[in-house]
PDB file of C-alpha atoms and ligand atoms in Angstrom:
ATOM      1  CA  UNK A  23     135.267-113.202-113.185  1.00 46.00           C
ATOM      2  CA  UNK A  24     136.405-115.983-115.604  1.00 48.00           C
ATOM      3  CA  UNK A  25     136.041-113.732-118.807  1.00 83.00           C
ATOM      4  CA  UNK A  26     138.799-111.677-117.458  1.00 95.00           C
ATOM      5  CA  UNK A  27     141.224-114.504-117.931  1.00 96.00           C
ATOM      6  CA  UNK A  28     140.491-115.103-121.638  1.00 97.00           C
ATOM      7  CA  UNK A  29     141.241-113.083-124.678  1.00 95.00           C
ATOM      8  CA  UNK A  30     138.618-112.254-127.442  1.00 93.00           C
ATOM      9  CA  UNK A  31     139.248-115.790-128.993  1.00 95.00           C
ATOM     10  CA  UNK A  32     138.569-117.470-125.528  1.00 95.00           C
ATOM     11  CA  UNK A  33     142.124-118.265-124.939  1.00 96.00           C
ATOM     12  CA  UNK A  34     143.985-117.821-121.661  1.00 97.00           C
ATOM     13  CA  UNK A  35     145.713-114.505-121.154  1.00 97.00           C
ATOM     14  CA  UNK A  36     145.874-114.326-117.504  1.00 98.00           C
ATOM     15  CA  UNK A  37     145.788-117.383-115.034  1.00 98.00           C
ATOM     16  CA  UNK A  38     143.813-116.299-111.991  1.00 98.00           C
ATOM     17  CA  UNK A  39     141.593-119.207-110.916  1.00 98.00           C
ATOM     18  CA  UNK A  40     140.735-122.680-112.287  1.00 98.00           C
ATOM     19  CA  UNK A  41     136.965-121.778-111.814  1.00 97.00           C
ATOM     20  CA  UNK A  42     135.235-121.538-115.232  1.00 95.00           C
ATOM     21  CA  UNK A  43     138.056-122.865-117.418  1.00 97.00           C
ATOM     22  CA  UNK A  44     137.371-125.711-119.890  1.00 97.00           C
ATOM     23  CA  UNK A  45     138.792-129.113-119.694  1.00 98.00           C
ATOM     24  CA  UNK A  46     140.583-128.027-123.152  1.00 98.00           C
ATOM     25  CA  UNK A  47     142.363-125.345-121.737  1.00 98.00           C
ATOM     26  CA  UNK A  48     143.600-127.410-118.558  1.00 98.00           C
ATOM     27  CA  UNK A  49     144.584-130.246-120.947  1.00 98.00           C
ATOM     28  CA  UNK A  50     146.604-127.672-123.222  1.00 98.00           C
ATOM     29  CA  UNK A  51     148.458-126.544-119.995  1.00 98.00           C
ATOM     30  CA  UNK A  52     149.273-130.301-119.235  1.00 98.00           C
ATOM     31  CA  UNK A  53     150.214-131.124-122.606  1.00 98.00           C
ATOM     32  CA  UNK A  54     152.469-128.146-123.077  1.00 98.00           C
ATOM     33  CA  UNK A  55     154.158-128.907-119.466  1.00 98.00           C
ATOM     34  CA  UNK A  56     154.898-132.405-120.911  1.00 96.00           C
ATOM     35  CA  UNK A  57     157.135-131.013-123.738  1.00 95.00           C
ATOM     36  CA  UNK A  58     158.814-128.672-121.084  1.00 96.00           C
ATOM     37  CA  UNK A  59     159.298-131.715-118.732  1.00 96.00           C
ATOM     38  CA  UNK A  60     161.190-133.440-121.704  1.00 92.00           C
ATOM     39  CA  UNK A  61     163.345-130.354-122.026  1.00 91.00           C
ATOM     40  CA  UNK A  62     164.392-130.447-118.320  1.00 87.00           C
ATOM     41  CA  UNK A  63     165.953-133.908-118.754  1.00 89.00           C
ATOM     42  CA  UNK A  64     168.323-132.413-121.385  1.00 91.00           C
ATOM     43  CA  UNK A  65     171.682-130.927-120.777  1.00 92.00           C
ATOM     44  CA  UNK A  66     170.618-127.502-122.023  1.00 92.00           C
ATOM     45  CA  UNK A  67     167.406-126.695-120.210  1.00 91.00           C
ATOM     46  CA  UNK A  68     166.769-123.315-121.967  1.00 95.00           C
ATOM     47  CA  UNK A  69     164.525-122.293-124.829  1.00 96.00           C
ATOM     48  CA  UNK A  70     164.200-118.818-126.417  1.00 97.00           C
ATOM     49  CA  UNK A  71     160.459-118.738-126.210  1.00 97.00           C
ATOM     50  CA  UNK A  72     160.165-115.615-123.896  1.00 97.00           C
ATOM     51  CA  UNK A  73     163.390-113.832-125.032  1.00 97.00           C
ATOM     52  CA  UNK A  74     162.952-110.055-124.530  1.00 97.00           C
ATOM     53  CA  UNK A  75     160.016-110.319-122.198  1.00 97.00           C
ATOM     54  CA  UNK A  76     160.144-109.079-118.554  1.00 98.00           C
ATOM     55  CA  UNK A  77     158.383-110.781-115.640  1.00 98.00           C
ATOM     56  CA  UNK A  78     158.131-109.584-112.040  1.00 97.00           C
ATOM     57  CA  UNK A  79     157.447-111.790-109.191  1.00 97.00           C
ATOM     58  CA  UNK A  80     155.530-109.840-106.415  1.00 97.00           C
ATOM     59  CA  UNK A  81     155.314-112.128-103.333  1.00 96.00           C
ATOM     60  CA  UNK A  82     153.555-110.106-100.451  1.00 94.00           C
ATOM     61  CA  UNK A  83     153.433-113.533 -98.614  1.00 94.00           C
ATOM     62  CA  UNK A  84     156.209-115.952 -97.949  1.00 94.00           C
ATOM     63  CA  UNK A  85     157.043-118.792-100.302  1.00 96.00           C
ATOM     64  CA  UNK A  86     159.699-121.393-100.935  1.00 96.00           C
ATOM     65  CA  UNK A  87     158.476-123.579-103.730  1.00 97.00           C
ATOM     66  CA  UNK A  88     156.227-121.393-105.877  1.00 98.00           C
ATOM     67  CA  UNK A  89     158.559-118.289-105.921  1.00 97.00           C
ATOM     68  CA  UNK A  90     161.713-120.389-106.848  1.00 97.00           C
ATOM     69  CA  UNK A  91     160.072-122.605-109.497  1.00 98.00           C
ATOM     70  CA  UNK A  92     158.579-119.343-110.992  1.00 98.00           C
ATOM     71  CA  UNK A  93     161.979-117.895-111.202  1.00 97.00           C
ATOM     72  CA  UNK A  94     163.617-121.034-112.609  1.00 97.00           C
ATOM     73  CA  UNK A  95     160.739-121.308-115.104  1.00 98.00           C
ATOM     74  CA  UNK A  96     161.075-117.772-116.372  1.00 98.00           C
ATOM     75  CA  UNK A  97     164.950-118.364-116.748  1.00 97.00           C
ATOM     76  CA  UNK A  98     164.488-121.416-118.777  1.00 97.00           C
ATOM     77  CA  UNK A  99     162.195-119.640-121.094  1.00 98.00           C
ATOM     78  CA  UNK A 100     164.917-117.089-121.508  1.00 98.00           C
ATOM     79  CA  UNK A 101     162.835-114.236-119.952  1.00 98.00           C
ATOM     80  CA  UNK A 102     164.265-111.491-117.801  1.00 97.00           C
ATOM     81  CA  UNK A 103     162.842-111.923-114.335  1.00 96.00           C
ATOM     82  CA  UNK A 104     163.212-110.376-111.003  1.00 95.00           C
ATOM     83  CA  UNK A 105     161.669-110.924-107.624  1.00 94.00           C
ATOM     84  CA  UNK A 106     160.670-107.591-105.845  1.00 90.00           C
ATOM     85  CA  UNK A 107     161.742-107.745-102.198  1.00 85.00           C
ATOM     86  CA  UNK A 108     158.598-106.490-100.643  1.00 87.00           C
ATOM     87  CA  UNK A 109     160.019-106.043 -97.167  1.00 83.00           C
ATOM     88  CA  UNK A 110     162.450-103.471 -98.680  1.00 83.00           C
ATOM     89  CA  UNK A 111     160.142-101.934-101.075  1.00 86.00           C
ATOM     90  CA  UNK A 112     158.286 -98.662-100.888  1.00 86.00           C
ATOM     91  CA  UNK A 113     155.237-100.725 -99.740  1.00 85.00           C
ATOM     92  CA  UNK A 114     156.655-100.434 -96.259  1.00 83.00           C
ATOM     93  CA  UNK A 115     156.394 -96.549 -96.713  1.00 86.00           C
ATOM     94  CA  UNK A 116     152.741 -96.787 -97.497  1.00 89.00           C
ATOM     95  CA  UNK A 117     152.726 -97.096-101.323  1.00 91.00           C
ATOM     96  CA  UNK A 118     149.528 -98.653-102.367  1.00 92.00           C
ATOM     97  CA  UNK A 119     149.424-101.829-104.430  1.00 92.00           C
ATOM     98  CA  UNK A 120     148.181 -99.983-107.475  1.00 93.00           C
ATOM     99  CA  UNK A 121     150.756 -97.471-107.144  1.00 94.00           C
ATOM    100  CA  UNK A 122     153.351-100.087-107.016  1.00 94.00           C
ATOM    101  CA  UNK A 123     151.899-101.770-110.128  1.00 95.00           C
ATOM    102  CA  UNK A 124     151.669 -98.527-112.104  1.00 96.00           C
ATOM    103  CA  UNK A 125     155.440 -97.853-111.258  1.00 96.00           C
ATOM    104  CA  UNK A 126     156.437-101.359-112.407  1.00 96.00           C
ATOM    105  CA  UNK A 127     154.276-100.884-115.620  1.00 96.00           C
ATOM    106  CA  UNK A 128     156.353 -97.716-116.339  1.00 96.00           C
ATOM    107  CA  UNK A 129     159.446-100.119-116.521  1.00 96.00           C
ATOM    108  CA  UNK A 130     157.916-101.968-119.512  1.00 96.00           C
ATOM    109  CA  UNK A 131     156.937-105.241-117.754  1.00 97.00           C
ATOM    110  CA  UNK A 132     155.103-107.995-119.598  1.00 98.00           C
ATOM    111  CA  UNK A 133     153.919-110.117-116.750  1.00 98.00           C
ATOM    112  CA  UNK A 134     153.266-110.123-113.047  1.00 98.00           C
ATOM    113  CA  UNK A 135     153.252-113.126-110.824  1.00 98.00           C
ATOM    114  CA  UNK A 136     151.505-112.183-107.697  1.00 97.00           C
ATOM    115  CA  UNK A 137     151.091-113.845-104.243  1.00 97.00           C
ATOM    116  CA  UNK A 138     148.902-111.886-101.916  1.00 96.00           C
ATOM    117  CA  UNK A 139     147.120-112.499 -98.381  1.00 94.00           C
ATOM    118  CA  UNK A 140     143.981-110.913 -99.765  1.00 95.00           C
ATOM    119  CA  UNK A 141     141.589-113.049-101.803  1.00 96.00           C
ATOM    120  CA  UNK A 142     141.127-111.500-105.311  1.00 97.00           C
ATOM    121  CA  UNK A 143     144.446-109.514-105.370  1.00 96.00           C
ATOM    122  CA  UNK A 144     145.507-111.098-108.726  1.00 97.00           C
ATOM    123  CA  UNK A 145     142.055-110.162-110.268  1.00 97.00           C
ATOM    124  CA  UNK A 146     142.476-106.718-109.002  1.00 97.00           C
ATOM    125  CA  UNK A 147     145.760-106.163-110.556  1.00 97.00           C
ATOM    126  CA  UNK A 148     144.486-107.873-113.981  1.00 97.00           C
ATOM    127  CA  UNK A 149     141.628-105.332-113.956  1.00 97.00           C
ATOM    128  CA  UNK A 150     143.784-102.364-113.212  1.00 96.00           C
ATOM    129  CA  UNK A 151     147.070-102.999-115.315  1.00 96.00           C
ATOM    130  CA  UNK A 152     147.819-102.411-118.924  1.00 95.00           C
ATOM    131  CA  UNK A 153     146.283-104.737-121.398  1.00 94.00           C
ATOM    132  CA  UNK A 154     149.424-106.333-122.817  1.00 95.00           C
ATOM    133  CA  UNK A 155     150.445-107.416-119.245  1.00 97.00           C
ATOM    134  CA  UNK A 156     149.610-111.005-118.154  1.00 98.00           C
ATOM    135  CA  UNK A 157     148.880-111.596-114.449  1.00 98.00           C
ATOM    136  CA  UNK A 158     149.490-115.075-112.931  1.00 98.00           C
ATOM    137  CA  UNK A 159     147.959-115.803-109.394  1.00 98.00           C
ATOM    138  CA  UNK A 160     150.587-117.487-107.254  1.00 98.00           C
ATOM    139  CA  UNK A 161     147.968-117.822-104.401  1.00 98.00           C
ATOM    140  CA  UNK A 162     145.562-115.282-103.163  1.00 97.00           C
ATOM    141  CA  UNK A 163     144.273-115.563 -99.439  1.00 96.00           C
ATOM    142  CA  UNK A 164     141.971-118.638 -99.034  1.00 95.00           C
ATOM    143  CA  UNK A 165     140.698-118.206-102.633  1.00 97.00           C
ATOM    144  CA  UNK A 166     142.812-120.006-105.192  1.00 98.00           C
ATOM    145  CA  UNK A 167     146.314-121.220-106.050  1.00 98.00           C
ATOM    146  CA  UNK A 168     145.766-122.440-109.759  1.00 98.00           C
ATOM    147  CA  UNK A 169     149.411-123.115-110.534  1.00 98.00           C
ATOM    148  CA  UNK A 170     149.774-125.483-107.536  1.00 98.00           C
ATOM    149  CA  UNK A 171     146.428-127.159-108.638  1.00 98.00           C
ATOM    150  CA  UNK A 172     147.900-127.596-112.172  1.00 98.00           C
ATOM    151  CA  UNK A 173     151.236-129.092-111.111  1.00 98.00           C
ATOM    152  CA  UNK A 174     149.305-131.476-108.871  1.00 98.00           C
ATOM    153  CA  UNK A 175     147.143-132.473-111.868  1.00 98.00           C
ATOM    154  CA  UNK A 176     150.256-132.981-114.007  1.00 98.00           C
ATOM    155  CA  UNK A 177     151.862-135.229-111.321  1.00 98.00           C
ATOM    156  CA  UNK A 178     148.611-137.369-111.072  1.00 98.00           C
ATOM    157  CA  UNK A 179     148.462-137.843-114.925  1.00 98.00           C
ATOM    158  CA  UNK A 180     152.196-138.931-114.812  1.00 98.00           C
ATOM    159  CA  UNK A 181     151.359-141.685-112.541  1.00 98.00           C
ATOM    160  CA  UNK A 182     147.691-142.512-113.333  1.00 98.00           C
ATOM    161  CA  UNK A 183     147.436-141.280-116.906  1.00 97.00           C
ATOM    162  CA  UNK A 184     143.775-140.490-116.733  1.00 96.00           C
ATOM    163  CA  UNK A 185     141.343-139.046-114.383  1.00 98.00           C
ATOM    164  CA  UNK A 186     138.049-140.744-115.191  1.00 97.00           C
ATOM    165  CA  UNK A 187     138.536-143.919-113.107  1.00 97.00           C
ATOM    166  CA  UNK A 188     140.354-142.147-110.143  1.00 98.00           C
ATOM    167  CA  UNK A 189     139.122-141.848-106.613  1.00 98.00           C
ATOM    168  CA  UNK A 190     141.114-138.868-104.948  1.00 98.00           C
ATOM    169  CA  UNK A 191     141.014-138.022-101.346  1.00 98.00           C
ATOM    170  CA  UNK A 192     142.102-134.534 -99.996  1.00 98.00           C
ATOM    171  CA  UNK A 193     142.708-134.764 -96.261  1.00 98.00           C
ATOM    172  CA  UNK A 194     143.084-131.815 -93.718  1.00 96.00           C
ATOM    173  CA  UNK A 195     142.256-128.181 -93.439  1.00 95.00           C
ATOM    174  CA  UNK A 196     139.952-127.775 -96.380  1.00 97.00           C
ATOM    175  CA  UNK A 197     138.349-124.660 -94.871  1.00 96.00           C
ATOM    176  CA  UNK A 198     141.324-122.307 -95.134  1.00 94.00           C
ATOM    177  CA  UNK A 199     142.994-123.990 -98.174  1.00 96.00           C
ATOM    178  CA  UNK A 200     143.282-122.115-101.499  1.00 97.00           C
ATOM    179  CA  UNK A 201     145.167-125.179-102.820  1.00 98.00           C
ATOM    180  CA  UNK A 202     142.169-127.536-101.969  1.00 98.00           C
ATOM    181  CA  UNK A 203     139.725-125.203-103.696  1.00 98.00           C
ATOM    182  CA  UNK A 204     141.637-125.013-106.905  1.00 98.00           C
ATOM    183  CA  UNK A 205     142.443-128.817-106.748  1.00 98.00           C
ATOM    184  CA  UNK A 206     138.833-129.638-106.474  1.00 98.00           C
ATOM    185  CA  UNK A 207     137.836-127.423-109.407  1.00 98.00           C
ATOM    186  CA  UNK A 208     140.632-128.860-111.643  1.00 98.00           C
ATOM    187  CA  UNK A 209     139.984-132.537-110.617  1.00 98.00           C
ATOM    188  CA  UNK A 210     136.232-132.154-111.438  1.00 98.00           C
ATOM    189  CA  UNK A 211     136.962-130.190-114.775  1.00 98.00           C
ATOM    190  CA  UNK A 212     139.244-133.074-115.762  1.00 98.00           C
ATOM    191  CA  UNK A 213     136.427-135.636-115.160  1.00 98.00           C
ATOM    192  CA  UNK A 214     137.724-137.333-111.993  1.00 98.00           C
ATOM    193  CA  UNK A 215     135.371-140.188-110.959  1.00 98.00           C
ATOM    194  CA  UNK A 216     135.358-139.212-107.350  1.00 98.00           C
ATOM    195  CA  UNK A 217     136.792-136.440-105.312  1.00 98.00           C
ATOM    196  CA  UNK A 218     136.594-136.917-101.413  1.00 98.00           C
ATOM    197  CA  UNK A 219     137.382-134.352 -98.583  1.00 98.00           C
ATOM    198  CA  UNK A 220     138.231-135.813 -95.277  1.00 98.00           C
ATOM    199  CA  UNK A 221     138.457-133.549 -92.220  1.00 97.00           C
ATOM    200  CA  UNK A 222     136.945-132.670 -88.795  1.00 95.00           C
ATOM    201  CA  UNK A 223     133.526-130.765 -89.261  1.00 95.00           C
ATOM    202  CA  UNK A 224     135.308-127.601 -88.044  1.00 93.00           C
ATOM    203  CA  UNK A 225     137.706-127.581 -90.916  1.00 95.00           C
ATOM    204  CA  UNK A 226     135.174-128.264 -93.634  1.00 97.00           C
ATOM    205  CA  UNK A 227     133.452-125.265 -95.361  1.00 95.00           C
ATOM    206  CA  UNK A 228     129.569-125.284 -94.891  1.00 94.00           C
ATOM    207  CA  UNK A 229     127.772-127.160 -97.917  1.00 94.00           C
ATOM    208  CA  UNK A 230     131.176-128.467 -98.896  1.00 96.00           C
ATOM    209  CA  UNK A 231     129.192-130.989-101.119  1.00 97.00           C
ATOM    210  CA  UNK A 232     128.091-128.060-103.500  1.00 97.00           C
ATOM    211  CA  UNK A 233     131.861-127.975-104.633  1.00 97.00           C
ATOM    212  CA  UNK A 234     131.432-131.492-106.112  1.00 98.00           C
ATOM    213  CA  UNK A 235     133.062-133.477-103.441  1.00 98.00           C
ATOM    214  CA  UNK A 236     131.859-136.194-100.929  1.00 98.00           C
ATOM    215  CA  UNK A 237     132.762-135.254 -97.409  1.00 98.00           C
ATOM    216  CA  UNK A 238     133.966-137.845 -94.645  1.00 98.00           C
ATOM    217  CA  UNK A 239     134.592-136.951 -90.960  1.00 96.00           C
ATOM    218  CA  UNK A 240     136.444-140.358 -90.553  1.00 97.00           C
ATOM    219  CA  UNK A 241     139.808-140.903 -92.329  1.00 98.00           C
ATOM    220  CA  UNK A 242     139.397-144.533 -92.162  1.00 98.00           C
ATOM    221  CA  UNK A 243     136.258-144.434 -94.169  1.00 98.00           C
ATOM    222  CA  UNK A 244     137.459-141.839 -96.583  1.00 98.00           C
ATOM    223  CA  UNK A 245     140.651-143.523 -97.472  1.00 98.00           C
ATOM    224  CA  UNK A 246     139.151-146.816 -98.512  1.00 98.00           C
ATOM    225  CA  UNK A 247     140.287-147.729-101.936  1.00 98.00           C
ATOM    226  CA  UNK A 248     141.592-144.333-103.139  1.00 98.00           C
ATOM    227  CA  UNK A 249     144.092-144.056-105.875  1.00 98.00           C
ATOM    228  CA  UNK A 250     145.589-140.500-104.807  1.00 98.00           C
ATOM    229  CA  UNK A 251     145.869-139.074-101.357  1.00 98.00           C
ATOM    230  CA  UNK A 252     146.371-135.462-101.104  1.00 98.00           C
ATOM    231  CA  UNK A 253     147.548-134.198 -97.607  1.00 98.00           C
ATOM    232  CA  UNK A 254     147.186-130.599 -96.597  1.00 98.00           C
ATOM    233  CA  UNK A 255     148.760-128.879 -93.519  1.00 95.00           C
ATOM    234  CA  UNK A 256     146.786-126.970 -90.770  1.00 91.00           C
ATOM    235  CA  UNK A 257     146.780-123.282 -91.863  1.00 85.00           C
ATOM    236  CA  UNK A 258     147.159-122.007 -88.269  1.00 77.00           C
ATOM    237  CA  UNK A 259     148.008-118.429 -89.572  1.00 78.00           C
ATOM    238  CA  UNK A 260     144.382-118.325 -91.060  1.00 77.00           C
ATOM    239  CA  UNK A 261     142.497-119.729 -88.136  1.00 76.00           C
ATOM    240  CA  UNK A 262     140.804-116.944 -85.988  1.00 70.00           C
ATOM    241  CA  UNK A 263     139.548-119.262 -83.297  1.00 69.00           C
ATOM    242  CA  UNK A 264     140.327-122.610 -81.793  1.00 71.00           C
ATOM    243  CA  UNK A 265     139.120-125.239 -84.286  1.00 75.00           C
ATOM    244  CA  UNK A 266     141.082-128.138 -82.955  1.00 77.00           C
ATOM    245  CA  UNK A 267     141.815-129.447 -79.472  1.00 75.00           C
ATOM    246  CA  UNK A 268     145.567-129.890 -80.345  1.00 85.00           C
ATOM    247  CA  UNK A 269     148.006-130.924 -83.083  1.00 89.00           C
ATOM    248  CA  UNK A 270     148.516-134.199 -81.091  1.00 91.00           C
ATOM    249  CA  UNK A 271     144.778-134.940 -81.000  1.00 92.00           C
ATOM    250  CA  UNK A 272     144.637-133.958 -84.780  1.00 93.00           C
ATOM    251  CA  UNK A 273     147.401-136.426 -85.899  1.00 95.00           C
ATOM    252  CA  UNK A 274     145.633-139.175 -83.625  1.00 95.00           C
ATOM    253  CA  UNK A 275     142.369-138.574 -85.568  1.00 95.00           C
ATOM    254  CA  UNK A 276     143.426-137.405 -88.947  1.00 96.00           C
ATOM    255  CA  UNK A 277     147.163-137.945 -89.481  1.00 97.00           C
ATOM    256  CA  UNK A 278     148.316-140.146 -92.359  1.00 98.00           C
ATOM    257  CA  UNK A 279     149.989-143.279 -90.767  1.00 98.00           C
ATOM    258  CA  UNK A 280     151.406-146.386 -92.237  1.00 98.00           C
ATOM    259  CA  UNK A 281     148.408-148.327 -90.870  1.00 98.00           C
ATOM    260  CA  UNK A 282     145.910-145.873 -92.458  1.00 98.00           C
ATOM    261  CA  UNK A 283     147.782-145.868 -95.754  1.00 98.00           C
ATOM    262  CA  UNK A 284     147.103-149.443 -96.215  1.00 98.00           C
ATOM    263  CA  UNK A 285     143.269-148.704 -96.583  1.00 98.00           C
ATOM    264  CA  UNK A 286     144.017-146.934 -99.990  1.00 98.00           C
ATOM    265  CA  UNK A 287     144.823-149.022-103.156  1.00 98.00           C
ATOM    266  CA  UNK A 288     148.297-150.542-102.838  1.00 98.00           C
ATOM    267  CA  UNK A 289     149.569-148.386-105.650  1.00 98.00           C
ATOM    268  CA  UNK A 290     148.048-145.131-104.383  1.00 98.00           C
ATOM    269  CA  UNK A 291     150.292-142.028-104.583  1.00 98.00           C
ATOM    270  CA  UNK A 292     150.708-139.686-101.652  1.00 98.00           C
ATOM    271  CA  UNK A 293     150.849-135.952-102.345  1.00 98.00           C
ATOM    272  CA  UNK A 294     151.446-132.753-100.381  1.00 98.00           C
ATOM    273  CA  UNK A 295     151.659-129.292-101.751  1.00 98.00           C
ATOM    274  CA  UNK A 296     154.089-128.248 -98.972  1.00 96.00           C
ATOM    275  CA  UNK A 297     155.282-127.060 -96.657  1.00 96.00           C
ATOM    276  CA  UNK A 298     154.709-130.314 -94.724  1.00 96.00           C
ATOM    277  CA  UNK A 299     154.467-130.704 -90.973  1.00 94.00           C
ATOM    278  CA  UNK A 300     155.932-134.032 -90.131  1.00 96.00           C
ATOM    279  CA  UNK A 301     154.040-135.710 -87.286  1.00 94.00           C
ATOM    280  CA  UNK A 302     151.180-133.167 -87.554  1.00 93.00           C
ATOM    281  CA  UNK A 303     149.358-134.295 -90.801  1.00 95.00           C
ATOM    282  CA  UNK A 304     151.742-136.905 -91.991  1.00 97.00           C
ATOM    283  CA  UNK A 305     154.042-139.491 -90.537  1.00 97.00           C
ATOM    284  CA  UNK A 306     157.700-138.754 -91.650  1.00 97.00           C
ATOM    285  CA  UNK A 307     158.200-142.356 -93.024  1.00 98.00           C
ATOM    286  CA  UNK A 308     155.330-142.014 -95.520  1.00 98.00           C
ATOM    287  CA  UNK A 309     156.489-138.443 -96.685  1.00 98.00           C
ATOM    288  CA  UNK A 310     159.967-139.979 -97.360  1.00 98.00           C
ATOM    289  CA  UNK A 311     158.457-143.292 -98.465  1.00 98.00           C
ATOM    290  CA  UNK A 312     158.019-145.145-101.887  1.00 98.00           C
ATOM    291  CA  UNK A 313     154.468-143.953-102.426  1.00 98.00           C
ATOM    292  CA  UNK A 314     155.253-140.268-101.641  1.00 98.00           C
ATOM    293  CA  UNK A 315     155.590-138.162-104.986  1.00 98.00           C
ATOM    294  CA  UNK A 316     156.029-134.822-102.864  1.00 98.00           C
ATOM    295  CA  UNK A 317     159.259-133.955-104.343  1.00 98.00           C
ATOM    296  CA  UNK A 318     158.174-134.802-107.860  1.00 98.00           C
ATOM    297  CA  UNK A 319     155.307-132.237-107.365  1.00 98.00           C
ATOM    298  CA  UNK A 320     158.109-129.713-106.779  1.00 98.00           C
ATOM    299  CA  UNK A 321     160.040-130.600-109.920  1.00 97.00           C
ATOM    300  CA  UNK A 322     156.821-130.583-112.034  1.00 98.00           C
ATOM    301  CA  UNK A 323     156.247-126.970-110.799  1.00 98.00           C
ATOM    302  CA  UNK A 324     158.795-125.716-113.010  1.00 98.00           C
ATOM    303  CA  UNK A 325     157.547-127.284-116.396  1.00 98.00           C
ATOM    304  CA  UNK A 326     153.773-126.546-115.495  1.00 98.00           C
ATOM    305  CA  UNK A 327     154.737-122.860-114.744  1.00 98.00           C
ATOM    306  CA  UNK A 328     156.871-122.657-117.887  1.00 98.00           C
ATOM    307  CA  UNK A 329     153.673-123.889-119.657  1.00 98.00           C
ATOM    308  CA  UNK A 330     151.365-121.363-118.108  1.00 98.00           C
ATOM    309  CA  UNK A 331     153.789-118.351-118.513  1.00 98.00           C
ATOM    310  CA  UNK A 332     154.378-119.218-122.266  1.00 98.00           C
ATOM    311  CA  UNK A 333     150.621-119.668-122.959  1.00 98.00           C
ATOM    312  CA  UNK A 334     149.382-116.651-121.401  1.00 98.00           C
ATOM    313  CA  UNK A 335     152.065-114.439-122.911  1.00 97.00           C
ATOM    314  CA  UNK A 336     151.628-115.889-126.365  1.00 96.00           C
ATOM    315  CA  UNK A 337     147.799-115.290-126.159  1.00 96.00           C
ATOM    316  CA  UNK A 338     148.036-111.859-124.862  1.00 92.00           C
ATOM    317  CA  UNK A 339     147.797-108.926-127.231  1.00 69.00           C
ATOM    318  CA  UNK A 340     151.313-107.713-127.982  1.00 48.00           C
ATOM    319  CA  UNK A 341     153.225-110.864-126.977  1.00 42.00           C
ATOM    320  CA  UNK A 342     155.475-112.621-129.634  1.00 41.00           C
TER     321      UNK A 342
HETATM  322  N1   CP B 402     152.824-125.061-102.196  1.00 52.77           N
HETATM  323  C1   CP B 402     153.203-123.869-101.993  1.00 52.77           C
HETATM  324  O1   CP B 402     152.599-122.816-102.339  1.00 52.77           O
HETATM  325  O2   CP B 402     154.360-123.648-101.284  1.00 52.77           O
HETATM  326  P1   CP B 402     155.117-122.298-100.952  1.00 52.77           P
HETATM  327  O3   CP B 402     154.345-121.597 -99.905  1.00 52.77           O
HETATM  328  O4   CP B 402     156.470-122.686-100.455  1.00 52.77           O
HETATM  329  O5   CP B 402     155.163-121.444-102.290  1.00 52.77           O
END
């Protein structure tokens, strides 16, 4: 599965999952994003790195942050980019995913950025598209959201500098979260001291410890002395049965409150991939408070996605 992402020299040509990628590859993405982050502070935020390249965003699921930051990242790299409107495309007339891909290929596209409700959609496209086209997974089902995980790692590194002394807690609907899966893989690959997951038993995958985490069913115990807190929303659209009594009950037992935040280290940062549900998983005053880096995560999405787009296209066959 992972080999598909790498070219013959072992370099990244697609970005589909964190699973199986080396610490060196993840660090290269973070270091490259660092240089793009400097660029975003300047008056002229554009570089000609991907001039002449054509990038198509294919979002079969809704998105605010991911789609917009991919569009901005492509613009800042001087690529030509367009976001296909799936609702008004021929998909609604029954055109298959592969036929859509092959028609776009015929328009000499260089990269697809894909979000899809089905796990493995990005892999499927990468296996079935022309060799010179790079595919970036912008979230597939419950499987992976690797660019989100990398912008989260970038934000953690900005604040905490290295991973080996860190205790990180991920709180919420781990079971349905593609973000959590990718974050856990990235945190472990980067050498994080301890990764904790905190959730009711019904929202934890079975044998979750095999993912390299310590599981807690008590938020009070799990938050003790952590450096980084990552909150997740309840993915109600993916719940096929009643896994919780009510949102009110969930907040009472697992919501991040001012009182609970005090259990973490005093300089702990609070993260959330968004969209946030105020009063369900997080108290509003924390989401907007001094320890929150939630909007910094969004800003960092541009630099990190610029890094991933430029690295994959440069490593892929015909790319400049
Ligand atoms: N974090 C995230 O994937 O947000 P969007 O669904 O708005 O892209």
